[in-house]
GROMACS .gro file of C-alpha atoms in nm:
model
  390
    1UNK     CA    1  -0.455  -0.901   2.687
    2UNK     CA    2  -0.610  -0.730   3.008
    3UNK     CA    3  -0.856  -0.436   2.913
    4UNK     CA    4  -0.739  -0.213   3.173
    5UNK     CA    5  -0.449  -0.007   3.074
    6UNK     CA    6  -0.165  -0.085   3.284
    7UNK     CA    7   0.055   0.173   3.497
    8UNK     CA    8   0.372   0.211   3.371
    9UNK     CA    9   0.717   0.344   3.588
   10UNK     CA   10   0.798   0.678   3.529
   11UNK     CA   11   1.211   0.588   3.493
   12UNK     CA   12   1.122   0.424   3.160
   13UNK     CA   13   1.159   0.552   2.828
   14UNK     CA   14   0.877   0.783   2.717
   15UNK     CA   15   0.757   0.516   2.392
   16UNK     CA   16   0.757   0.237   2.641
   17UNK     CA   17   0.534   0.394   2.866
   18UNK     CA   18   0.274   0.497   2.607
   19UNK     CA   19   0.273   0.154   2.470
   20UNK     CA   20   0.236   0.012   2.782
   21UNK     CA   21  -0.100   0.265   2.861
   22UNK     CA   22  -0.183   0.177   2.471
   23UNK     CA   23  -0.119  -0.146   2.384
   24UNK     CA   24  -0.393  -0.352   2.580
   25UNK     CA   25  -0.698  -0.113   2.457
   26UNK     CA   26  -0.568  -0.126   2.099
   27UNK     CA   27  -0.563  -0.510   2.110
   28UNK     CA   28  -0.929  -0.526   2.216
   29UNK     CA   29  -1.040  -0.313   1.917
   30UNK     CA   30  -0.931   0.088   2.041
   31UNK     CA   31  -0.865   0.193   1.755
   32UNK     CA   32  -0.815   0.561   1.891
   33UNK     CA   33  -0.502   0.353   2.123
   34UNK     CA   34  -0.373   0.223   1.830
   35UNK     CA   35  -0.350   0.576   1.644
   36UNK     CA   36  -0.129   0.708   1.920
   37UNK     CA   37   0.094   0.394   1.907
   38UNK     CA   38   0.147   0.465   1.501
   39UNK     CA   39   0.193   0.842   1.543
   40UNK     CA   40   0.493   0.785   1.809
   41UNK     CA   41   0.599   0.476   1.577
   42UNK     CA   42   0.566   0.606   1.246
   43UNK     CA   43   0.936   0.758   1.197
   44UNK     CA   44   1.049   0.450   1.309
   45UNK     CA   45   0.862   0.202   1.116
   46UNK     CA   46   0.942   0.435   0.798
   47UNK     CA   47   1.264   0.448   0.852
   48UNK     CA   48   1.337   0.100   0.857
   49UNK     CA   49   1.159   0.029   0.515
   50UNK     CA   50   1.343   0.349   0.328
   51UNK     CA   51   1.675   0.218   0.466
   52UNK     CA   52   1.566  -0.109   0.258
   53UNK     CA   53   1.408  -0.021  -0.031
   54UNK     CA   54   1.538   0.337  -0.096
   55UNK     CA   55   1.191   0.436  -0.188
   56UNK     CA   56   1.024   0.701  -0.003
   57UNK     CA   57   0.653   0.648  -0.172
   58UNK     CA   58   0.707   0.240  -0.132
   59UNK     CA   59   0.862   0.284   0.202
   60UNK     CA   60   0.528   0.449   0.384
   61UNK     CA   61   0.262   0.161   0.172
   62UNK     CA   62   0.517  -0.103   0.341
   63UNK     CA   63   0.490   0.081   0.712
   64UNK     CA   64   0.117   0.097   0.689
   65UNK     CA   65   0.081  -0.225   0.567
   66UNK     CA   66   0.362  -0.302   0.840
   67UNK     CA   67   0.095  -0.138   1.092
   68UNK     CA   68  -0.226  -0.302   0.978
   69UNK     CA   69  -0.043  -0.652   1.016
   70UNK     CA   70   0.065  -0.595   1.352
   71UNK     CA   71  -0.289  -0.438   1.426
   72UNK     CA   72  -0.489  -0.751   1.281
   73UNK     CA   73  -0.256  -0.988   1.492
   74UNK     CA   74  -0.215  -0.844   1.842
   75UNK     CA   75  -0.426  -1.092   2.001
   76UNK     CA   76  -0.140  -1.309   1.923
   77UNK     CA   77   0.117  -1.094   2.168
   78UNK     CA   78   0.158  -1.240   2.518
   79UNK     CA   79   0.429  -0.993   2.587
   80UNK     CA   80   0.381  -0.589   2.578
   81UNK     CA   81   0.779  -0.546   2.570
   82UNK     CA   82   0.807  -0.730   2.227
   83UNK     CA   83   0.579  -0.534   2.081
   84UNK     CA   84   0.846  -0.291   1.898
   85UNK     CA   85   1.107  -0.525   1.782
   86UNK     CA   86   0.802  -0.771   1.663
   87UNK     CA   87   0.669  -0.449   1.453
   88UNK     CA   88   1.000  -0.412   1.329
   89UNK     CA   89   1.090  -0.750   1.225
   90UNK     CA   90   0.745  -0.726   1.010
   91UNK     CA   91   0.841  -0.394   0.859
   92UNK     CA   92   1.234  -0.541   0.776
   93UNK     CA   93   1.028  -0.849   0.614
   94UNK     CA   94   0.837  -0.662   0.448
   95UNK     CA   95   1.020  -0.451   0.299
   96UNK     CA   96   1.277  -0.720   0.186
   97UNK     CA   97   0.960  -0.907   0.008
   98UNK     CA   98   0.908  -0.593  -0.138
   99UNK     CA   99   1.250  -0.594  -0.308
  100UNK     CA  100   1.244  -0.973  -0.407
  101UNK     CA  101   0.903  -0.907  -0.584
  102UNK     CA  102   1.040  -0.608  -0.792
  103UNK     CA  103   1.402  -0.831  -0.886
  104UNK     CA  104   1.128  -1.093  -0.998
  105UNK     CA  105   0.973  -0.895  -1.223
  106UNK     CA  106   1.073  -0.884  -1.599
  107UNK     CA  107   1.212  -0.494  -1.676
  108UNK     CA  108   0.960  -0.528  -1.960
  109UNK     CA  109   0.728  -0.569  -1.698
  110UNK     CA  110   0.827  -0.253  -1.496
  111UNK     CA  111   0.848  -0.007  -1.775
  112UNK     CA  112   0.507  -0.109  -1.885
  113UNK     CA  113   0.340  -0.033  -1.581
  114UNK     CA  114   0.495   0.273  -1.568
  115UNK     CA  115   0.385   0.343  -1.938
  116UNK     CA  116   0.016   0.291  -1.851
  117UNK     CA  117   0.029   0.463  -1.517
  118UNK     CA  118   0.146   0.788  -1.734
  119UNK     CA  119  -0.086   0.707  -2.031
  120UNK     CA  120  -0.364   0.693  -1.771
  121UNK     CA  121  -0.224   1.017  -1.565
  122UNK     CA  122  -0.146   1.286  -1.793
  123UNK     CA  123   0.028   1.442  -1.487
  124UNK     CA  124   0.273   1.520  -1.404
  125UNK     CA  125   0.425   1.607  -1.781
  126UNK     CA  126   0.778   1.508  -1.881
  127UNK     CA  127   1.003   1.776  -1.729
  128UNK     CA  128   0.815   1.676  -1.385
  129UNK     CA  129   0.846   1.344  -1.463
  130UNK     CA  130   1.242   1.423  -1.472
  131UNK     CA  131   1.241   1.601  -1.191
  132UNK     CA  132   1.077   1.322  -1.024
  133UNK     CA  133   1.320   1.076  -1.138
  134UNK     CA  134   1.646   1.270  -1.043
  135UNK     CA  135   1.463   1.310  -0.670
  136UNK     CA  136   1.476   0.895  -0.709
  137UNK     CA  137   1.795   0.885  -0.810
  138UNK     CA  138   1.971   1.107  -0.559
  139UNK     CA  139   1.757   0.928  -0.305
  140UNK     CA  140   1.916   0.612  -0.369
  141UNK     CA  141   2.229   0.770  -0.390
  142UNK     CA  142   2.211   0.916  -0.027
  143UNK     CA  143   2.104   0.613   0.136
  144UNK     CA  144   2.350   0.373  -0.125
  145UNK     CA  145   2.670   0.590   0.029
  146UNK     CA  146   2.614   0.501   0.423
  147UNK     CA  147   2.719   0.217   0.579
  148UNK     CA  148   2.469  -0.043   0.624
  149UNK     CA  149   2.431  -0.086   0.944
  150UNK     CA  150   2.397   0.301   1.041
  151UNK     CA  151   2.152   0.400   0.769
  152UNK     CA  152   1.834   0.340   0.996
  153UNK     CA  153   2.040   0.495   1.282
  154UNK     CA  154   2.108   0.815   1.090
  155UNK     CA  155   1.742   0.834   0.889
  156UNK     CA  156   1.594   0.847   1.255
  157UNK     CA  157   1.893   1.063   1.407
  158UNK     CA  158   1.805   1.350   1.201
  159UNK     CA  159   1.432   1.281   1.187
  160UNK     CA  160   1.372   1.277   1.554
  161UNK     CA  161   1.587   1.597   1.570
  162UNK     CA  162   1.966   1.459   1.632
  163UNK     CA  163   1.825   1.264   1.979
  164UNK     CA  164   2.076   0.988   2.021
  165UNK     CA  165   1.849   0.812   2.302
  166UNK     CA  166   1.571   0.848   2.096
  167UNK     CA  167   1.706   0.699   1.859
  168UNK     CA  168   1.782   0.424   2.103
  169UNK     CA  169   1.475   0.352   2.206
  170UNK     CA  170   1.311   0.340   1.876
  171UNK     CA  171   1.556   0.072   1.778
  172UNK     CA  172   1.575  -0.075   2.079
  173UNK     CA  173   1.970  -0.011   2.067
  174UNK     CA  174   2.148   0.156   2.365
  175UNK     CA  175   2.243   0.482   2.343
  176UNK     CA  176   2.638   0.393   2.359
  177UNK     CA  177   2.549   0.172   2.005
  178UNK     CA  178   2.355   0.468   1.821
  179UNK     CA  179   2.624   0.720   1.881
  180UNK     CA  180   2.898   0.394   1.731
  181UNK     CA  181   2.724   0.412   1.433
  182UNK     CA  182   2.692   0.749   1.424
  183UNK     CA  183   3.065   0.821   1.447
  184UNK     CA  184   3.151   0.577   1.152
  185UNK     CA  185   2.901   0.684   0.901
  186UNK     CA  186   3.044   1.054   1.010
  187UNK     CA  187   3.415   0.877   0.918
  188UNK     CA  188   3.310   0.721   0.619
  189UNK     CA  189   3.074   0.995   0.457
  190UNK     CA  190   3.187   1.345   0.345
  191UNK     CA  191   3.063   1.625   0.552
  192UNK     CA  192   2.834   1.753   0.190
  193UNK     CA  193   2.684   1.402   0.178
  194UNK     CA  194   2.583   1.389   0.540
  195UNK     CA  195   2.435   1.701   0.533
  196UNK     CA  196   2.263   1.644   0.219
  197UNK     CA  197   2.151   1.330   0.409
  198UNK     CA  198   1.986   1.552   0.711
  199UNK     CA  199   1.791   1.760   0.512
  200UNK     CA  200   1.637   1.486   0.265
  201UNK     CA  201   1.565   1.208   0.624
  202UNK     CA  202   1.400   1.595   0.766
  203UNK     CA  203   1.178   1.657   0.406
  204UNK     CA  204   1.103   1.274   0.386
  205UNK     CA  205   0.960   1.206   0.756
  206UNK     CA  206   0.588   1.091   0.734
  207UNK     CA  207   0.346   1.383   0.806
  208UNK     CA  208   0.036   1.348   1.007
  209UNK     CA  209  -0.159   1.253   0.712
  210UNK     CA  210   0.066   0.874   0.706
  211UNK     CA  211  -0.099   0.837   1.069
  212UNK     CA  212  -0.458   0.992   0.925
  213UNK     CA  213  -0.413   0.735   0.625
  214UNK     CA  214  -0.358   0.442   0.872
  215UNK     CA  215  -0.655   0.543   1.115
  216UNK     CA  216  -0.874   0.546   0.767
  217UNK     CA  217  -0.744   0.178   0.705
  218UNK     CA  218  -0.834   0.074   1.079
  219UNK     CA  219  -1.192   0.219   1.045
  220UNK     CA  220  -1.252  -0.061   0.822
  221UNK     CA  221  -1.022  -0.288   0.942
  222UNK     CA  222  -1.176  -0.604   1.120
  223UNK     CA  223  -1.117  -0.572   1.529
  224UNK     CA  224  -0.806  -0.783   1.636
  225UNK     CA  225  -1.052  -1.011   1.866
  226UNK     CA  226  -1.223  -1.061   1.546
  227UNK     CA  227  -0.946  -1.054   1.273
  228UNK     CA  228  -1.048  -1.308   0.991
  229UNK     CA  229  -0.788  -1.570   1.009
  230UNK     CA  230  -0.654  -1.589   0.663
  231UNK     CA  231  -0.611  -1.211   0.625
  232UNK     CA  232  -0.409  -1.175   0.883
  233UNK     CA  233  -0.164  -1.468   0.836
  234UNK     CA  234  -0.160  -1.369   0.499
  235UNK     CA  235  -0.088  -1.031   0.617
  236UNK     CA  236   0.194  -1.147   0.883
  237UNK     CA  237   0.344  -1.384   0.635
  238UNK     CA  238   0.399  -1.114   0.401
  239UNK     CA  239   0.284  -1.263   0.102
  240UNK     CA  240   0.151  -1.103  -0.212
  241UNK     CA  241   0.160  -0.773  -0.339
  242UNK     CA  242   0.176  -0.467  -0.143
  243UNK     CA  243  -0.094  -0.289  -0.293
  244UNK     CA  244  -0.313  -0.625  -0.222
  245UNK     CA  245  -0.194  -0.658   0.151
  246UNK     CA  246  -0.272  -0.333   0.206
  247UNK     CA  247  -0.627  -0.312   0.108
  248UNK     CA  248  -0.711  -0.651   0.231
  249UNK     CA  249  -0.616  -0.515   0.541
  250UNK     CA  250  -0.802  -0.216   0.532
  251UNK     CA  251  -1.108  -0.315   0.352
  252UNK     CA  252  -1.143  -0.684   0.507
  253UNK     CA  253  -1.289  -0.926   0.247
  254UNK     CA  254  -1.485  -0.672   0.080
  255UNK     CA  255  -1.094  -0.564  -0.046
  256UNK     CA  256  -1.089  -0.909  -0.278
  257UNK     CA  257  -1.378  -0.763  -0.505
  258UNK     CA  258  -1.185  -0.412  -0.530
  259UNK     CA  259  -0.799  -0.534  -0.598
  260UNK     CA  260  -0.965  -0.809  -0.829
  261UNK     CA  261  -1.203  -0.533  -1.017
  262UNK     CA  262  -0.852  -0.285  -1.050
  263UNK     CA  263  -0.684  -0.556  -1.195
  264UNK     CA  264  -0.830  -0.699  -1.408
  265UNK     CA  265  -0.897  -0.340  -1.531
  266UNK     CA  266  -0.540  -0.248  -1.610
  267UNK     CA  267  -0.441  -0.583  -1.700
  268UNK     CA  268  -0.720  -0.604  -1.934
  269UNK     CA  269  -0.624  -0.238  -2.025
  270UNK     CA  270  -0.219  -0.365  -2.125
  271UNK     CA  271  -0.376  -0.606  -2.356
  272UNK     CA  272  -0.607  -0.422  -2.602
  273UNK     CA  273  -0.375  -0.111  -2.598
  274UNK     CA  274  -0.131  -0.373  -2.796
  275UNK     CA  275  -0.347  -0.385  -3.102
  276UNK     CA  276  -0.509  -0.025  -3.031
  277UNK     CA  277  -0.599   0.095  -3.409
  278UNK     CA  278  -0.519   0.501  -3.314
  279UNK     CA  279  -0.490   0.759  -3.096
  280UNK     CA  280  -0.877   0.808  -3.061
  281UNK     CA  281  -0.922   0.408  -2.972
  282UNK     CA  282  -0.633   0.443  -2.691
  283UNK     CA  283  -0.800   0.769  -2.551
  284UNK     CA  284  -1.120   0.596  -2.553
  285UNK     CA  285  -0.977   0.301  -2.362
  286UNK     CA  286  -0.791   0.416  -2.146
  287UNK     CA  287  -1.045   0.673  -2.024
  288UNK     CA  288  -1.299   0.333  -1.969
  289UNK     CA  289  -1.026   0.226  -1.744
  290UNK     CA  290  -0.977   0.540  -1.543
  291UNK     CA  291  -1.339   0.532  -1.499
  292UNK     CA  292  -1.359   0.224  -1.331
  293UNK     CA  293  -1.047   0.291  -1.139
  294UNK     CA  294  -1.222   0.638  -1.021
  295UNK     CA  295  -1.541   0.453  -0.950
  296UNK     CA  296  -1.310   0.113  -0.748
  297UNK     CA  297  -1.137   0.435  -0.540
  298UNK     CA  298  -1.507   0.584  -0.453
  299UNK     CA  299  -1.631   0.209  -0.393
  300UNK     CA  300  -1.349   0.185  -0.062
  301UNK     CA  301  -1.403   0.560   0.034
  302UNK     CA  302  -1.761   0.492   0.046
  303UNK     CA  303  -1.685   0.197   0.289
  304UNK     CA  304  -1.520   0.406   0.507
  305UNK     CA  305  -1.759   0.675   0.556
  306UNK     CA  306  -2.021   0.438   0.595
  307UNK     CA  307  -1.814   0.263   0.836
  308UNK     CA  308  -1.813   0.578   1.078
  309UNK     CA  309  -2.105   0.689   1.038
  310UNK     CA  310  -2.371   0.399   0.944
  311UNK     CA  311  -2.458   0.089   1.151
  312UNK     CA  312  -2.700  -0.055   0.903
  313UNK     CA  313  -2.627  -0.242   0.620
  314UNK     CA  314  -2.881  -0.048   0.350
  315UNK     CA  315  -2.601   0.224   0.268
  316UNK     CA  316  -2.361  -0.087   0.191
  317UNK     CA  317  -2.540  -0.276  -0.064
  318UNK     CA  318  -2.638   0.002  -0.235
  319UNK     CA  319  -2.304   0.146  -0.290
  320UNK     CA  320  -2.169  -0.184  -0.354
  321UNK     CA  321  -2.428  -0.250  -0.627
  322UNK     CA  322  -2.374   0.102  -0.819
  323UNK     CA  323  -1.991   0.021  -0.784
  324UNK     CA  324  -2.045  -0.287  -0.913
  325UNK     CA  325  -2.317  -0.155  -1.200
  326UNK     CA  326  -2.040   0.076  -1.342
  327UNK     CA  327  -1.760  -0.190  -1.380
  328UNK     CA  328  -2.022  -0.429  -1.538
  329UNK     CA  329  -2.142  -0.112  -1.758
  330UNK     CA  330  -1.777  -0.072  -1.893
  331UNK     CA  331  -1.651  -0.366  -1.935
  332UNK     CA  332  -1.949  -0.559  -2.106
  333UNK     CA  333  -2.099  -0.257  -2.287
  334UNK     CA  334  -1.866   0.072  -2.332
  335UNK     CA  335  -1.524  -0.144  -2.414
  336UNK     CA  336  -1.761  -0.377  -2.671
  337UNK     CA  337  -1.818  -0.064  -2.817
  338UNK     CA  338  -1.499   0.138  -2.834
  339UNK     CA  339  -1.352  -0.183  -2.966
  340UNK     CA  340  -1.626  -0.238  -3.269
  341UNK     CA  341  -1.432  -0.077  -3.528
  342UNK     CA  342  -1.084  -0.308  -3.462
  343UNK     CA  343  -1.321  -0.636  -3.429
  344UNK     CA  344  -1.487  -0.531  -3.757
  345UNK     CA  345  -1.152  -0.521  -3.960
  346UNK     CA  346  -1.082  -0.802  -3.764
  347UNK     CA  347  -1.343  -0.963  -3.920
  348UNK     CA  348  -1.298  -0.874  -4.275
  349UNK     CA  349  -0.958  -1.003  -4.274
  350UNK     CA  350  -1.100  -1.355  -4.111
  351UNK     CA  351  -1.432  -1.404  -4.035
  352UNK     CA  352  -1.437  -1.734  -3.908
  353UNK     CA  353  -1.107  -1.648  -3.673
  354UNK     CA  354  -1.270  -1.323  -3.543
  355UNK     CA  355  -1.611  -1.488  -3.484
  356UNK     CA  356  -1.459  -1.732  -3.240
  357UNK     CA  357  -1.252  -1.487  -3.097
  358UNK     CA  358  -1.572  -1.270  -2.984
  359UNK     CA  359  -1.748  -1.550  -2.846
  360UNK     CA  360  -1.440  -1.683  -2.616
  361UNK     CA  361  -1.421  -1.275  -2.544
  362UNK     CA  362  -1.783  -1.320  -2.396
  363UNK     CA  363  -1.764  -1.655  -2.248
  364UNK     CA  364  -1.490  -1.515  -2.024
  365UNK     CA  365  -1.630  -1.176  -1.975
  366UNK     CA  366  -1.970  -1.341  -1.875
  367UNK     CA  367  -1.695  -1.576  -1.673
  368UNK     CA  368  -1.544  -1.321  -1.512
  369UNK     CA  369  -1.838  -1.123  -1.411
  370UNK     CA  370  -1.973  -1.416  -1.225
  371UNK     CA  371  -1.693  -1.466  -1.051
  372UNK     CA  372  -1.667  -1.054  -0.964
  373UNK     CA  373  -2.005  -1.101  -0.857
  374UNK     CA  374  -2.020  -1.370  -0.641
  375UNK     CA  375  -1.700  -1.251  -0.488
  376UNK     CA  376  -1.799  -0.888  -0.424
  377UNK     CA  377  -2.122  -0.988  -0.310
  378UNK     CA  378  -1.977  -1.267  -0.089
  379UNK     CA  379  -1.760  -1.030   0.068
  380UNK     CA  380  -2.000  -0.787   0.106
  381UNK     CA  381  -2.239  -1.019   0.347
  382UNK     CA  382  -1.927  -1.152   0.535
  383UNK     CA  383  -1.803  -0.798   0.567
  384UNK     CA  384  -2.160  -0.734   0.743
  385UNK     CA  385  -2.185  -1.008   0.938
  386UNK     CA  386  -1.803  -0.981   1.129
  387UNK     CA  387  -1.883  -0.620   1.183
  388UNK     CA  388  -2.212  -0.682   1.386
  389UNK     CA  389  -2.463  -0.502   1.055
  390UNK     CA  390  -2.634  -0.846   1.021
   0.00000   0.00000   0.00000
């Protein structure tokens, strides 16, 4: 794409012409051009996913991971004019991988996660928790009782304050096709579920801090000149989880240590609460793993800073090392020792069972390790080396 931002007519549509100005500085790295193009896209791209998945929380992860995609592969956009439906054909893909992933998994599955996520959180407490849950519920609801076809339509209608054109342009419907829709959901939905509707599409529109959270992504995010290849066809193709995606394309290939380190810390965590011995044992574990969780979350805000505000590649290596010092430190020495009392009655029951259970515990915790370190490490110096710090 040419450098120079390009003039755009005055008789076209407002989004048009800022993605026109936008879109050729944001594909050579302007990250700043790229912002503006997610702030006037963001009820959009939102949109679309909710009217999917019927999940506000999983609806803005799949727009900003919908966003750093597109970001990481504008080189590969000959045409400024199919920028919008191309960002929305990621988003609707997207969020339909999103849905196929969660059908896949085994309810067991589901209500464990959610089990450990609570065990680990002890907010919000049970009556929130309900709360919370009813919110879900009437969600799906809201969006279940519109037609299909209109519920992206009327999500953006009442978000981009009952525009029709606006709508039209976002969607890149005509205006004469928006206010069709419009008319049957208004035929097909009572009046109290439609205006029920308005005010949850008004409370649910991303604030400034979805476009904040995406500009903290980019700051880490490799250039689209420079984009490494398999992270963004990964990213494009959609595959893997969302949480992964997303901080792969934030974090570049320093992200691989950090979702590998998270989890194999709650994975490892769903395991040993199975045969936990008592309360004080669970505390005690679960408590290692919010530690390491804390200190994964500091590792990638660390990054960030120092990729604003540091061009050398000192600050780096340092944090990565005490990042990775404290998952080392509680995984080969704190959990060996909260664990001492179950392996001991382990071993009074069967010795010879228990003792080769503790040495294939170490050979794959000395196993995995390795492998952390060499890919955290690895990551690290490529990480340095696309941005220009060695």
């Amino acid at each position: 794409m040419n450098t120079v931002a390009q003039s755009a007519p005055l008789d076209r549509p407002p989004l048009e012409r800022l993605i026109d100005t936008q879109l050729a500085a944001a594909a050579d790295g302007d990250r700043a051009a790229y912002g503006r193009i997610v702030a006037a896209c963001q009820n959009s791209v939102t949109a679309i996913a909710l009217a999917i998945v019927r999940d506000v929380p999983a609806s803005e992860d799949i727009a900003q991971e919908a966003f750093l995609s597109a970001w990481q592969n504008l080189r590969r956009l000959q045409n400024p004019a199919s920028f919008l439906p191309w960002l929305r054909q990621i988003t609707r893909n997207l969020a339909r991988d999103h849905l196929r992933e969660r059908q896949r998994l085994p309810r067991e599955a589901r209500d464990a996660d959610a089990l450990i996520a609570a065990a680990a959180d002890p907010q919000p407490q049970p009556f929130e928790r309900l709360i919370e849950q009813e919110r879900t519920d009437v969600v799906v609801e809201l969006i279940s009782a519109l037609p299909s076809d209109s519920r992206e339509v009327l999500l953006l209608y009442y978000r981009e304050g009952q525009r029709s054109q606006q709508v039209a342009d976002l969607l890149g419907l005509s205006d004469a096709a928006v206010r069709k829709r419009l008319s049957r959901a208004r035929a097909t939905v009572r009046d109290e579920l439609l205006a029920r509707f308005g005010e949850f599409a008004r409370a649910s529109a991303p604030s400034v801090g979805f476009t904040a959270a995406v500009g903290t992504a980019l700051a880490v995010a490799s250039p689209p000149a420079a984009a490494a290849g398999v992270f963004g066809s990964a990213l494009a193709a959609g595959g893997g989880s969302t949480l992964g995606k997303v901080l792969v394309g934030a974090a570049g290939s320093i992200g691989i240590g950090f979702v590998a380190a998270l989890a194999g810390v709650w994975l490892g965590l769903r395991t040993q609460l199975k045969g936990a011995i008592d309360a004080a044992e669970r505390f005690a574990l679960i408590r290692s793993a919010v530690i390491s969780s804390l200190a994964s979350a500091g590792f990638i805000a660390g990054i960030v800073l120092i990729a604003r505000y540091d061009d050398g590649w000192i600050a780096a290596t340092l944090l990565t090392l005490v990042f990775m010092a404290t998952i080392f430190y509680q995984t080969m020495v704190a959990q060996p020792r909260i664990l001492a009392r179950r392996h001991a009655l382990e071993a009074q029951r069967d010795p010879a069972r228990a003792a080769a259970r503790r040495r294939r515990e170490r050979w794959l915790c000395w196993l995995g390790g390795s492998i952390g370190f060499v890919s955290g490490f690895g990551g690290l110096l490529y990480g340095l080396i696309i941005s220009g710090r060695l």
